[in-house]
Short mmCIF file of C-alpha atoms in Angstrom, two decimals:
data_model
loop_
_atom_site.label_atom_id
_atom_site.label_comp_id
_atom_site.label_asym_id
_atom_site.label_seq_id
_atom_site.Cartn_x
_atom_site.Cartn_y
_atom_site.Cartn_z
CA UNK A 1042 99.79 168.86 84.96
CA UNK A 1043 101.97 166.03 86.92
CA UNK A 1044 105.15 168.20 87.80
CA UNK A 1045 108.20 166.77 86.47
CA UNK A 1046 110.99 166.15 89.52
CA UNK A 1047 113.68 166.40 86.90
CA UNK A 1048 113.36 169.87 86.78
CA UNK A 1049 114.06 170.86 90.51
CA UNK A 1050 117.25 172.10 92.14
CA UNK A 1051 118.48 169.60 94.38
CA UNK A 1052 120.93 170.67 97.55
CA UNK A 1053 124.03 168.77 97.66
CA UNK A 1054 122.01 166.37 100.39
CA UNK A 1055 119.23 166.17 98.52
CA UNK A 1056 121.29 164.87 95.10
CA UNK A 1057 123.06 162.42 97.95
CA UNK A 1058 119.70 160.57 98.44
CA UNK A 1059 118.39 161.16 94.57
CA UNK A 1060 121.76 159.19 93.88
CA UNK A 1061 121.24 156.59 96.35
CA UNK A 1062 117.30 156.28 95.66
CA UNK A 1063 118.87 156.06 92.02
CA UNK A 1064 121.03 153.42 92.51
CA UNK A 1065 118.19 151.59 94.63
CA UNK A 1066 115.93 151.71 91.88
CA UNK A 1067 118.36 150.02 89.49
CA UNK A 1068 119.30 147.37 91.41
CA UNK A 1069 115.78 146.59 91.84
CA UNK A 1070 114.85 146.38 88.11
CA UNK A 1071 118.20 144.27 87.62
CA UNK A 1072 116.59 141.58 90.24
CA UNK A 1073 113.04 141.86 89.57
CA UNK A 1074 112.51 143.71 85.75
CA UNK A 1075 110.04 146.04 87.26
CA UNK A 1076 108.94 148.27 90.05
CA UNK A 1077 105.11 148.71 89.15
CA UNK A 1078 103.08 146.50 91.42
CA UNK A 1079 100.89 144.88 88.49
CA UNK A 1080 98.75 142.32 90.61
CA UNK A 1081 94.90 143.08 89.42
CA UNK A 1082 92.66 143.95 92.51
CA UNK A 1083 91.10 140.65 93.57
CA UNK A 1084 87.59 140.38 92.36
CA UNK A 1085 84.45 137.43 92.24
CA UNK A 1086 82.42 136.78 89.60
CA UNK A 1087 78.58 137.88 90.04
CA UNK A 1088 77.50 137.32 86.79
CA UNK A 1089 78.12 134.23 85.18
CA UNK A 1090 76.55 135.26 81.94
CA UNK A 1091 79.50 134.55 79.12
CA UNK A 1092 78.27 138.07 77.02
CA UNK A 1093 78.77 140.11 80.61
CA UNK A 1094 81.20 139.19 82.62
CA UNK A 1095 80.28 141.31 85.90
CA UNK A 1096 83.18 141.06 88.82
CA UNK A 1097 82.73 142.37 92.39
CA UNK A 1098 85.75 143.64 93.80
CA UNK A 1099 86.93 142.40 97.22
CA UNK A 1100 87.10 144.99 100.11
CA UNK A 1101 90.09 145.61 102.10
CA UNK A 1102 90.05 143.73 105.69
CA UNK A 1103 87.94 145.90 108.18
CA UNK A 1104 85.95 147.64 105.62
CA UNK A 1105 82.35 147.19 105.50
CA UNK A 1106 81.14 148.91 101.88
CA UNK A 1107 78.50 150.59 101.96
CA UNK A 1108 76.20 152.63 99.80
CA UNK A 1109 74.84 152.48 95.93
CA UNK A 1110 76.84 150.08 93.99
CA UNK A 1111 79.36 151.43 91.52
CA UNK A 1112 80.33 150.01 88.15
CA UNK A 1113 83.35 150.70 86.29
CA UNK A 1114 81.87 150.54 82.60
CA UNK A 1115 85.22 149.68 79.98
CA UNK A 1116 85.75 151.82 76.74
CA UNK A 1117 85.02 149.66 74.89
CA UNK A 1118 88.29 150.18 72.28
CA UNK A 1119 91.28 150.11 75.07
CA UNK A 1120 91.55 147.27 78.03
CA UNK A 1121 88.91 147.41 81.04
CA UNK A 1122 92.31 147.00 83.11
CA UNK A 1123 92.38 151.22 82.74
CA UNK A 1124 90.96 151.12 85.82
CA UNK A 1125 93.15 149.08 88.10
CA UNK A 1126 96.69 150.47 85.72
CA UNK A 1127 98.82 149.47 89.08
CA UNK A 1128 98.68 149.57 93.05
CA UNK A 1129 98.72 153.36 93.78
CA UNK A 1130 97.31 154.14 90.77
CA UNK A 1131 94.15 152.34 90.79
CA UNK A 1132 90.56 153.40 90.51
CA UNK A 1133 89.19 149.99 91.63
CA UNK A 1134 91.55 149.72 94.16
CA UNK A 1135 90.56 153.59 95.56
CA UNK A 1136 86.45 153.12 95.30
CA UNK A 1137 86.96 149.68 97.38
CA UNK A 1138 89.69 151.75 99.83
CA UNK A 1139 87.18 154.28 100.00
CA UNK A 1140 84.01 151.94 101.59
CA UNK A 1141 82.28 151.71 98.18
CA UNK A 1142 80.96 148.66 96.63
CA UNK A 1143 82.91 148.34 93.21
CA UNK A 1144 82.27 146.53 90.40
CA UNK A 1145 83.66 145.85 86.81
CA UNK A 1146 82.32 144.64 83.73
CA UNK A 1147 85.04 143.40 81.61
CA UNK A 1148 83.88 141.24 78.44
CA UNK A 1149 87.81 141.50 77.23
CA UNK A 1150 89.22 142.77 73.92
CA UNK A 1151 86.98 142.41 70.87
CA UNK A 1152 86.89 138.90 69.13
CA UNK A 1153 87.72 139.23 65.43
CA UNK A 1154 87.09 135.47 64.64
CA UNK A 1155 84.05 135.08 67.21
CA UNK A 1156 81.23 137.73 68.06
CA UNK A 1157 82.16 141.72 67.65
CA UNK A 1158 79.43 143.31 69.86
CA UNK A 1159 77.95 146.06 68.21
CA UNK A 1160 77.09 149.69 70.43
CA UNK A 1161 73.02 148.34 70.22
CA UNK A 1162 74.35 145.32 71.92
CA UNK A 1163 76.22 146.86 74.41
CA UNK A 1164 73.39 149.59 75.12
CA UNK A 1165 70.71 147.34 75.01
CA UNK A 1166 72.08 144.04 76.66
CA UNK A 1167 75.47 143.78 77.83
CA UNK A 1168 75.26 147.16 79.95
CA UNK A 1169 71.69 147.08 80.97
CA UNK A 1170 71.98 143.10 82.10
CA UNK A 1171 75.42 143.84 84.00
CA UNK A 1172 73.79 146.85 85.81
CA UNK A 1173 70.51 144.67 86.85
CA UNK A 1174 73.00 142.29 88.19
CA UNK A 1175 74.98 144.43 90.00
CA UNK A 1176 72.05 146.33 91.62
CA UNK A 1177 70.82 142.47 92.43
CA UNK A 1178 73.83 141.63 94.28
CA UNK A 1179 74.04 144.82 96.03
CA UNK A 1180 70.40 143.95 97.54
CA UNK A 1181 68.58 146.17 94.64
CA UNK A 1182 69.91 149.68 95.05
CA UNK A 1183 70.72 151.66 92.28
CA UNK A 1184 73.85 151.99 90.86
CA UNK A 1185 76.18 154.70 90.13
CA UNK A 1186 77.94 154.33 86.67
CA UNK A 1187 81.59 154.95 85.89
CA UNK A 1188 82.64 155.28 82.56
CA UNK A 1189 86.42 156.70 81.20
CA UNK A 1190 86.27 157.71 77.11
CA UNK A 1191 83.75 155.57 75.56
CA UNK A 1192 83.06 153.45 78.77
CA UNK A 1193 81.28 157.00 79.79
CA UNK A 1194 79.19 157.47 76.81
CA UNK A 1195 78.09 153.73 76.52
CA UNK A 1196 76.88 154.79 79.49
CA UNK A 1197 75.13 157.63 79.25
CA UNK A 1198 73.35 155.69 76.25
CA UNK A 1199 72.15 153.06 77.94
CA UNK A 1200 70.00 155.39 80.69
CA UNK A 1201 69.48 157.39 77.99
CA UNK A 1202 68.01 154.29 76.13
CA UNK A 1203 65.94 152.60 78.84
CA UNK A 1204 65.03 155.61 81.52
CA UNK A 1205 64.01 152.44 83.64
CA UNK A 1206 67.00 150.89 84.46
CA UNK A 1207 68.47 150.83 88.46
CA UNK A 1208 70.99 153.58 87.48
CA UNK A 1209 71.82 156.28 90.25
CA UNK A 1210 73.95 158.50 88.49
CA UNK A 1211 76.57 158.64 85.70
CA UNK A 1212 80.08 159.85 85.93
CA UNK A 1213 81.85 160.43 82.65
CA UNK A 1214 86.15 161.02 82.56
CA UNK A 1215 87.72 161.89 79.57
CA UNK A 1216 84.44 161.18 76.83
CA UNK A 1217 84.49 163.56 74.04
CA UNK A 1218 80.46 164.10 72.79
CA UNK A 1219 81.44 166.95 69.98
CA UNK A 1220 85.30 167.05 68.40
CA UNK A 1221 84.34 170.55 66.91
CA UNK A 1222 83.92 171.87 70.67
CA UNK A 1223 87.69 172.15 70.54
CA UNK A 1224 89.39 175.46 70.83
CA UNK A 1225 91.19 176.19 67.33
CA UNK A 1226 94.78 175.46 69.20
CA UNK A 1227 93.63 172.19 70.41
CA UNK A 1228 94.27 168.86 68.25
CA UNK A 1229 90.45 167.78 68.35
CA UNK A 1230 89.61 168.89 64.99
CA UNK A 1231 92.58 167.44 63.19
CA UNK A 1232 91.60 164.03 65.32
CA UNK A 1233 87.99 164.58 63.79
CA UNK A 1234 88.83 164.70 60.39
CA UNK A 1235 91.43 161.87 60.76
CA UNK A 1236 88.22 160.03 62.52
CA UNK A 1237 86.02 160.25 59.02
CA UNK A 1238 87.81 157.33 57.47
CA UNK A 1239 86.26 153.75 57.75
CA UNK A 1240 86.44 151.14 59.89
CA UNK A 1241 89.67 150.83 62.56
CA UNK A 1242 90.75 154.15 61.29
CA UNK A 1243 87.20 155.75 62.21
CA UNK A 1244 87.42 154.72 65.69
CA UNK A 1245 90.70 154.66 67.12
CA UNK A 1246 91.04 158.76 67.32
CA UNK A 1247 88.33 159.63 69.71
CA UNK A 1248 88.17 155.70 70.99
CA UNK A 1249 90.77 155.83 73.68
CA UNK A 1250 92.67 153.13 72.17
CA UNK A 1251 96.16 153.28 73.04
CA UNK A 1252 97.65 150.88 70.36
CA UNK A 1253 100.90 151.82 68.34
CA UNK A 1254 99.30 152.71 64.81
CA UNK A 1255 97.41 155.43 66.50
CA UNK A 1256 99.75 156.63 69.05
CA UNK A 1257 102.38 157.16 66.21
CA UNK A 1258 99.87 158.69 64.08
CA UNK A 1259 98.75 161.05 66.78
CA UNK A 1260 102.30 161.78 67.35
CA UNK A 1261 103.30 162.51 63.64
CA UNK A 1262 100.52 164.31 62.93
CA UNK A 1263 101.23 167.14 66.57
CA UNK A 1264 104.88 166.65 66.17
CA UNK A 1265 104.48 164.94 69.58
CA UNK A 1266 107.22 161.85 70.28
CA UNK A 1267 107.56 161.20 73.86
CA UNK A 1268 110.13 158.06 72.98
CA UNK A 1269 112.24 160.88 71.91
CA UNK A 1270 112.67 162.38 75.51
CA UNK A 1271 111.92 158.87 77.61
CA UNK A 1272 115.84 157.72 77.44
CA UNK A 1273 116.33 161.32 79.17
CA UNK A 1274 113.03 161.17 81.07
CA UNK A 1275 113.94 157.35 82.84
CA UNK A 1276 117.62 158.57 83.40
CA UNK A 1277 116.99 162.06 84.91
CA UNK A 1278 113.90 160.73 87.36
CA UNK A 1279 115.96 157.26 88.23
CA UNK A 1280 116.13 158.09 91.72
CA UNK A 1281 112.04 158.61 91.79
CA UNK A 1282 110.41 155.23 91.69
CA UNK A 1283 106.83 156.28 91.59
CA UNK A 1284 107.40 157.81 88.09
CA UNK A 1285 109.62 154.47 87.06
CA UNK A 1286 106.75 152.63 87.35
CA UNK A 1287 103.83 154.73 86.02
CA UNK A 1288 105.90 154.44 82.76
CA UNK A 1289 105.85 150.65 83.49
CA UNK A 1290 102.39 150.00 84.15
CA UNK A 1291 101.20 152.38 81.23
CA UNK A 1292 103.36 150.52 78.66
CA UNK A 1293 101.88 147.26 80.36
CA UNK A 1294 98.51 148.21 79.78
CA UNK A 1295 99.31 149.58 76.17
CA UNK A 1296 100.66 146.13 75.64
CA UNK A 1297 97.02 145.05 76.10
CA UNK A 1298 95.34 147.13 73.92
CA UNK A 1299 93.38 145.04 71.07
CA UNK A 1300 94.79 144.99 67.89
CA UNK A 1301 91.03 146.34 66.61
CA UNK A 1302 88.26 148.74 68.53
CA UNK A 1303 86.08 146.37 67.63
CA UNK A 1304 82.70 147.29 65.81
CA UNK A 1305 81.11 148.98 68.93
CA UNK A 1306 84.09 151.72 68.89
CA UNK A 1307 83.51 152.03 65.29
CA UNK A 1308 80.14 152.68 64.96
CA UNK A 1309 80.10 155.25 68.12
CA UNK A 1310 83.35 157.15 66.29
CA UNK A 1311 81.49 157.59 63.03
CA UNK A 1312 78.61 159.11 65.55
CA UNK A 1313 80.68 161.97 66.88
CA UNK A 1314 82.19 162.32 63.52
CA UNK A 1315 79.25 162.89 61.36
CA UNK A 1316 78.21 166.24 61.15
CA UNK A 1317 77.81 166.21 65.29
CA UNK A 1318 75.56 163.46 65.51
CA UNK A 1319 75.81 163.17 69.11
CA UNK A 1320 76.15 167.26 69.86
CA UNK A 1321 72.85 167.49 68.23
CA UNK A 1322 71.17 165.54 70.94
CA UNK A 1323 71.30 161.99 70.07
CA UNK A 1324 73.13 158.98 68.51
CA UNK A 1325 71.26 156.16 65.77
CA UNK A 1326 71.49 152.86 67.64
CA UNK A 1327 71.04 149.97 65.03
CA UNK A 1328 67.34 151.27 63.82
CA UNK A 1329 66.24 154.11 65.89
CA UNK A 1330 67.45 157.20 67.51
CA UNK A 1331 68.49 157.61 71.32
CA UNK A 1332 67.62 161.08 72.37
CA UNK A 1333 69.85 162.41 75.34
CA UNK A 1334 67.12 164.63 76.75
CA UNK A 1335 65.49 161.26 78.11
CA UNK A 1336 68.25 160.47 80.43
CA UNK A 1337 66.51 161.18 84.16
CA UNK A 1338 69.76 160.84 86.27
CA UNK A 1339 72.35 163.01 87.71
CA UNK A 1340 75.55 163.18 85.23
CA UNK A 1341 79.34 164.52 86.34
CA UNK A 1342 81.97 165.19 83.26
CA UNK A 1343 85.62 165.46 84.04
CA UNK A 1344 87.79 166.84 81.14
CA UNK A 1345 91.52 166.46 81.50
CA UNK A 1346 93.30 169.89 81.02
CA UNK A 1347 95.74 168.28 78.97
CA UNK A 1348 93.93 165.66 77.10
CA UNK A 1349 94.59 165.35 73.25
CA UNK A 1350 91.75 163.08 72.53
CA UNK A 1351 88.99 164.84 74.50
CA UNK A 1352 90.11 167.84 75.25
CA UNK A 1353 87.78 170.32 77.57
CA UNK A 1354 86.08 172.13 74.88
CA UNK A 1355 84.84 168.70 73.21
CA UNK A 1356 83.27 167.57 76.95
CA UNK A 1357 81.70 170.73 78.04
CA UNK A 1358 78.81 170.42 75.22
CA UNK A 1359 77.58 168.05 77.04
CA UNK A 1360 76.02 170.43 79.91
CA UNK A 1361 73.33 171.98 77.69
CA UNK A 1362 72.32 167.96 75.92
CA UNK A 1363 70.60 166.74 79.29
CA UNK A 1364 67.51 168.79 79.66
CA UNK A 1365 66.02 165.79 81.85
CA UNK A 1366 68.77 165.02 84.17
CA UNK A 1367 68.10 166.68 87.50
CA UNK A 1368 72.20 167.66 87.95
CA UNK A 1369 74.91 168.17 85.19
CA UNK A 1370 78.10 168.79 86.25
CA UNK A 1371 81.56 169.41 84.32
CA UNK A 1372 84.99 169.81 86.12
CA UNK A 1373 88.17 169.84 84.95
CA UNK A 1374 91.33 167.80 86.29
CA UNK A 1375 94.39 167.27 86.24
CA UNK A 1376 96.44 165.02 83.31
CA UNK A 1377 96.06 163.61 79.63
CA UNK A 1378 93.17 161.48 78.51
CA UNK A 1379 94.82 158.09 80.21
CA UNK A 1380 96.09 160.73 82.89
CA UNK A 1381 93.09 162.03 84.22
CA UNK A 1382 91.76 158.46 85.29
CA UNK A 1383 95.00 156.94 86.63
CA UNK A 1384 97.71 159.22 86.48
CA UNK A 1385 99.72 159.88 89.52
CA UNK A 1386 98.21 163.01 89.93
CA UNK A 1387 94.68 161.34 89.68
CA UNK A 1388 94.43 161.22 93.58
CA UNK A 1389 94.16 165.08 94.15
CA UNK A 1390 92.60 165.68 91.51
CA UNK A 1391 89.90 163.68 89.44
CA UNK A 1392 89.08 161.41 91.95
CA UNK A 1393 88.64 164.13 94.50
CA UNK A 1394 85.42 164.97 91.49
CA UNK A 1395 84.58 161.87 91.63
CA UNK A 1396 84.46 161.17 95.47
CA UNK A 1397 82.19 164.08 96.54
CA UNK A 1398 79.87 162.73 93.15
CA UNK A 1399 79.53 159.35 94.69
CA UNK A 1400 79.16 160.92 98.24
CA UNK A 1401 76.52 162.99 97.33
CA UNK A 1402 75.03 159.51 95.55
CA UNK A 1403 75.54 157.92 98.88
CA UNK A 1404 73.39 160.66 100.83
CA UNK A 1405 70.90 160.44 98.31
CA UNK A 1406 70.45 156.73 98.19
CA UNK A 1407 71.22 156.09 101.83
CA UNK A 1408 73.31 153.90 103.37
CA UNK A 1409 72.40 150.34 103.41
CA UNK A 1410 74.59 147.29 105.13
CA UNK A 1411 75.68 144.50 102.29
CA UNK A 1412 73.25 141.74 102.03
CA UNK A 1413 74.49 138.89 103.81
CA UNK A 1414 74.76 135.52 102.00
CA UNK A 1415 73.38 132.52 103.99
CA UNK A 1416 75.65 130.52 105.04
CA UNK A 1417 76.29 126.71 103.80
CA UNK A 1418 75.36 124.04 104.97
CA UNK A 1419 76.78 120.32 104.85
#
């Protein structure tokens, strides 16, 4: 859990600077109406296909990234930006800080006029096309797959679906694969049931979608309102701008959540919430089962301890479902389900997980020096 500063003692020094770091802060949203850095992480297209838009993310100066590719995979029902929520908070921006070759496939919110990709599209083409183009431009290693709520088990599908793809490893955060794995005093049951209605309503419990309906919903339902205690929360942390602008950057990206799941997040909710489709070993994928005990690669699970949505108990189940990975691992972190991938407290705690997953990935795969464009000519 992210400790809250508004419930330590200060000295009569210490609420001297709180007051002046207080004051600071307000001036600063007076002239500038934030204090989030919100610039995205500067990335170049790779893949110029309009159904996969795969984006390499630019290295810091005087890093040389090395090692398997990795791929942040989006979930699908909430915005790809997740993973880059604000500077200090980012995933993107830590795998590139890190020496790692990051990448992000981000094919935007779903379309309701246009095409709504279905979950055998995105198993079967979008993912499978962005990682063959990612493990192209990374001079054909394998890559190491990233995926937060359903991001992770789009994932796991796809190298479940086609054992020969260039994947090196998955690395699930916050993916619930069976609702009734929850503990009797955790809210993943009552999600479950409210997850057996029909279309939005089937996917937005378990989908990661952070838009209002099912926020208040959620709320209502655990007798949980945080915008009853934020007036008190923003005025008793003013002097601590870190937390000022988490709140900032989280209500930015909620801002960007779609309107609708889209059909992919539908179809994969009314998976986990059928009789424990998915807990039973598999998921139906447009006319034909995907069995679990095919995937062939290492897979890490991180649970937040404090996640609603996908709670511990509903990630653990997936230890015993991978007979034919080599390595299953579960930890559990720090923070709520948006928490646990970006949360302030992400740093020394998830991403310390993830790091030693992708090292290990690294050792396994070797090192290799980025392929080296030639150079133009006039």
């Amino acid at each position: 859990m992210e400790r809250d500063d508004d419930a330590m003692m200060l000295s009569p020094k210490g609420l001297l600077a709180a007051t002046s770091h207080a004051a600071s802060n307000a001036a600063h949203l007076v002239l500038y109406g934030r204090l989030a850095d919100l610039r995205p992480m500067p990335a170049d297209p790779v893949d110029a296909a309009p159904e996969r838009p795969v984006y390499r993310y630019r290295p810091p100066e005087a890093v040389i990234p090395t090692g398997p590719p990795v791929l942040l995979v989006p979930p699908l029902a909430a915005p790809a930006r997740c993973y880059d929520l604000r500077r200090g908070c980012s995933l993107a921006e830590h795998v590139v800080a890190t020496g790692r070759r990051g990448y992000l496939l981000d094919c935007g919110p779903p379309d309701p006029d246009g095409r709504d990709l279905g979950l055998r599209e995105w198993v079967d083409e979008v993912l499978p096309g962005a990682i063959r183009a990612v493990s192209r431009d990374a001079g054909g290693q394998p890559v190491q797959l990233v995926g937060w709520c359903l991001g992770g088990l789009v994932a796991l599908l796809a190298a479940a679906a086609d054992p020969g793809l260039p994947i090196a490893s998955v690395a699930m955060i916050g993916t619930a694969v069976d609702p009734r794995g929850a503990g009797p005093a955790e809210p993943a049951r009552p999600l479950a049931r409210l997850a057996r209605g029909s279309g939005k309503d089937a996917a937005e419990p378990m989908s990661g979608d952070l838009s209002q309906p099912v926020v208040k919903r959620a709320r209502r339902r655990f007798g949980i309102d945080r915008y009853v205690l934020r007036p008190y929360k923003v005025l008793t942390n003013l002097h601590n701008a870190d937390f000022l602008a988490q709140i900032e950057a989280v209500d930015h990206f909620t801002g960007l959540s779609p309107a609708s799941p889209g059909l992919a997040a539908a179809e994969i909710s009314r998976g986990l919430s059928r009789d424990g489709d998915l807990a039973a070993g598999g998921m139906e994928i447009g006319d034909r089962r995907v069995e679990l005990a095919r995937v062939g690669v290492p897979v890490l699970a991180i649970a937040g301890r404090g996640d609603a949505l996908a709670p511990p108990g509903a990630v653990r189940p997936l230890t015993r479902l991978l007979p034919g990975a080599p390595d299953v691992r579960f930890a559990v972190a720090s923070g709520g389900h948006l928490g646990v991938l970006t949360g302030r407290s992400a740093k020394e705690s998830a991403w310390l997980h993830l790091d030693r997953w992708l090292d290990e990935g690294t050792l396994r795969h070797g090192i290799r020096p980025p392929r080296r464009e030639p150079a133009a000519t006039l």
